[in-house]
Amino acid sequence: MTNRIFLIGFMGSGKTTHGRKLANKLCWRFEDMDERIGELTGLTVPEIFERHGEEYFRLKESEVLDTLCEREKVVVSTGGGVPCHHDNMERMNGCGLTIYLKLPPGALLIRLAGSKTERPLLTGKTEEDIQQTIVDMLAVREPYYNQAKVVIDGHADVVDRILRVISQNKF
Ligand code: S3P
């Protein structure tokens, strides 16, 4: 059985919330990539985007992924852009079980509109703009997300369904 799980998916898809619960149930460590990047750089995600730009942030994501690929018994909540940059998706598939938490644009919009987390890619946008951004970005990102070994409907019973998948000993 795998001892490394990567939760992937769009911003607001519940990777962190479900990831924490899943790690708890498995008695594994939980790691949030944005938090690790914060520790590595001493900056928040919005500060990194503002001071150094997106490309630098993507490099930090890859660096953090390097260290997480060495960890055992870990559930990782990845940032929404992680699978879509560098060779991250290939690397995650090479060293663990990737699970895409899939939600339709409407559900993502509701979650993002109610979220307190500041996300530089959505900052300053109206709800209408965010709706369009979700649709546009999903069109680009889903081909990467769909490379996950498992795709799970992000609406309900996410943790239980993941536990069922891994207990079937397929991974
Ligand atoms: C990003 C998603 C964010 C964070 C950054 C960029 C993205 O993480 O890494 O704002 O490119 O989709 P969440 O997916 O946890 O919101």
Coordinates of C-alpha atoms and ligand atoms in Angstrom, one line a residue:
M1 CA 0.0 0.0 0.0
T2 CA 1.1 3.5 -0.7
N3 CA 2.3 5.6 2.2
R4 CA 2.1 9.0 0.5
I5 CA -1.1 10.6 -0.7
F6 CA -1.4 13.8 -2.7
L7 CA -4.7 15.6 -2.8
I8 CA -5.0 17.7 -5.9
G9 CA -7.7 20.0 -7.4
F10 CA -8.8 23.5 -7.9
M11 CA -8.7 26.2 -5.3
G12 CA -11.5 25.7 -2.9
S13 CA -12.0 22.0 -3.6
G14 CA -11.5 21.0 0.0
K15 CA -7.9 19.6 -0.2
T16 CA -6.9 21.0 3.2
T17 CA -10.1 20.2 5.1
H18 CA -10.4 16.7 3.8
G19 CA -6.6 16.1 3.9
R20 CA -6.4 16.9 7.6
K21 CA -9.3 14.5 8.4
L22 CA -7.8 11.8 6.2
A23 CA -4.4 12.1 7.8
N24 CA -6.1 11.9 11.2
K25 CA -8.0 8.7 10.3
L26 CA -4.8 7.1 8.9
C27 CA -2.6 8.3 11.8
W28 CA -0.3 9.9 9.2
R29 CA 1.2 13.3 9.1
F30 CA -0.6 16.1 7.3
E31 CA 1.3 18.6 5.2
D32 CA -0.1 21.7 3.5
M33 CA 2.2 22.9 0.6
D34 CA 1.3 26.5 1.0
E35 CA 2.2 26.4 4.7
R36 CA 5.5 24.7 3.9
I37 CA 6.3 27.4 1.3
G38 CA 5.5 30.0 4.0
E39 CA 8.0 28.4 6.3
L40 CA 10.6 28.1 3.6
T41 CA 10.4 31.7 2.5
G42 CA 9.2 33.5 5.6
L43 CA 6.5 35.1 3.5
T44 CA 2.7 34.5 2.9
V45 CA 1.6 33.3 -0.5
P46 CA 0.2 36.7 -1.4
E47 CA 3.5 38.3 -0.3
I48 CA 5.5 35.9 -2.5
F49 CA 3.3 36.7 -5.5
E50 CA 3.6 40.4 -4.9
R51 CA 7.3 40.6 -4.2
H52 CA 8.7 37.9 -6.4
G53 CA 6.0 36.9 -8.9
E54 CA 4.2 33.7 -9.8
E55 CA 7.2 32.0 -11.5
Y56 CA 9.2 32.2 -8.2
F57 CA 6.3 30.8 -6.3
R58 CA 6.1 27.8 -8.7
L59 CA 9.8 27.2 -8.1
K60 CA 9.2 27.1 -4.4
E61 CA 6.3 24.7 -4.9
S62 CA 8.6 22.3 -6.7
E63 CA 11.3 22.6 -4.0
V64 CA 8.8 21.8 -1.3
L65 CA 7.5 18.9 -3.4
D66 CA 11.1 17.5 -3.4
T67 CA 11.1 17.2 0.3
L68 CA 7.6 15.9 0.6
C69 CA 8.4 13.1 -1.9
E70 CA 10.8 11.8 0.7
R71 CA 8.3 11.6 3.6
E72 CA 6.6 8.5 4.7
K73 CA 3.0 8.2 5.9
V74 CA 2.0 11.6 4.8
V75 CA -1.1 13.2 3.3
V76 CA -0.3 16.3 1.3
S77 CA -2.7 19.1 0.4
T78 CA -1.2 20.6 -2.8
G79 CA -1.8 24.1 -4.0
G80 CA -4.3 24.2 -7.0
G81 CA -1.5 25.0 -9.5
V82 CA 1.0 22.4 -8.4
P83 CA 0.0 19.6 -10.8
C84 CA 0.1 22.1 -13.8
H85 CA 3.7 23.3 -13.4
H86 CA 7.1 21.8 -14.1
D87 CA 7.0 18.0 -13.9
N88 CA 5.1 18.0 -10.6
M89 CA 2.3 15.8 -11.7
E90 CA 4.6 13.1 -13.1
R91 CA 6.7 13.3 -9.9
M92 CA 3.6 12.9 -7.6
N93 CA 2.4 10.0 -9.6
G94 CA 5.8 8.5 -9.4
C95 CA 6.1 8.7 -5.6
G96 CA 2.6 8.4 -4.3
L97 CA -1.2 8.1 -4.7
T98 CA -2.6 11.2 -6.4
I99 CA -6.3 11.9 -5.8
Y100 CA -8.2 14.6 -7.7
L101 CA -11.0 16.1 -5.7
K102 CA -13.4 17.1 -8.5
L103 CA -16.0 19.8 -8.2
P104 CA -18.0 21.6 -10.8
P105 CA -17.4 25.4 -11.3
G106 CA -20.7 26.4 -9.5
A107 CA -19.7 24.5 -6.3
L108 CA -16.2 26.0 -6.5
L109 CA -17.6 29.5 -6.8
I110 CA -19.8 29.1 -3.7
R111 CA -16.8 27.8 -1.7
L112 CA -14.4 30.4 -2.9
A113 CA -16.9 33.3 -2.4
G114 CA -17.2 32.2 1.2
S115 CA -13.5 31.6 1.8
K116 CA -11.3 33.9 4.0
T117 CA -8.1 32.7 2.4
E118 CA -6.5 35.3 0.3
R119 CA -5.7 33.9 -3.2
P120 CA -3.6 36.1 -5.4
L121 CA -5.0 34.7 -8.6
L122 CA -8.5 35.8 -7.5
T123 CA -7.7 39.0 -5.6
G124 CA -9.7 42.1 -6.6
K125 CA -12.1 40.1 -8.8
T126 CA -15.9 40.4 -8.7
E127 CA -17.9 37.3 -8.2
E128 CA -18.7 37.3 -12.0
D129 CA -15.0 37.6 -12.8
I130 CA -14.2 34.7 -10.4
Q131 CA -16.9 32.6 -12.1
Q132 CA -15.3 33.2 -15.5
T133 CA -11.8 32.6 -14.1
I134 CA -12.8 29.3 -12.6
V135 CA -14.2 28.2 -16.0
D136 CA -11.1 29.4 -17.9
M137 CA -8.6 28.0 -15.5
L138 CA -10.4 24.6 -15.2
A139 CA -10.2 24.2 -19.0
V140 CA -6.4 24.5 -18.8
R141 CA -5.9 22.6 -15.6
E142 CA -8.3 19.6 -15.8
P143 CA -6.1 17.8 -18.3
Y144 CA -3.4 17.8 -15.5
Y145 CA -5.8 17.0 -12.7
N146 CA -7.2 14.1 -14.7
Q147 CA -3.8 12.5 -14.7
A148 CA -4.5 11.6 -11.0
K149 CA -4.6 7.9 -10.2
V150 CA -8.0 8.4 -8.5
V151 CA -10.7 10.9 -9.2
I152 CA -13.2 11.5 -6.4
D153 CA -16.4 13.6 -6.4
G154 CA -15.6 16.4 -4.0
H155 CA -19.2 16.8 -2.8
A156 CA -19.7 14.3 0.0
D157 CA -18.1 11.5 2.0
V158 CA -14.7 12.3 0.5
V159 CA -12.6 10.9 3.4
D160 CA -14.6 7.7 3.6
R161 CA -14.5 7.2 -0.1
I162 CA -10.7 7.7 -0.1
L163 CA -10.3 5.2 2.7
R164 CA -12.4 2.7 0.8
V165 CA -10.2 3.1 -2.3
I166 CA -7.0 2.6 -0.4
S167 CA -8.3 -0.3 1.6
Q168 CA -9.1 -2.2 -1.6
N169 CA -5.3 -2.6 -1.8
K170 CA -5.2 -1.3 -5.4
F171 CA -2.5 1.3 -4.5
Ligands
S3P1 C1 -3.0 28.5 -6.3 C2 -3.7 27.9 -5.3 C3 -3.5 28.2 -3.9 C4 -2.1 28.8 -3.7 C5 -1.9 29.9 -4.6 C6 -2.0 29.5 -6.1 C7 -3.3 28.1 -7.7 O1 -3.7 27.1 -3.1 O2 -1.2 27.8 -3.8 O3 -2.7 30.9 -4.3 O4 -2.5 28.4 -8.6 O5 -4.4 27.5 -7.9 P1 -5.2 26.4 -2.8 O6 -5.5 25.5 -4.0 O7 -5.0 25.7 -1.5 O8 -6.2 27.5 -2.7

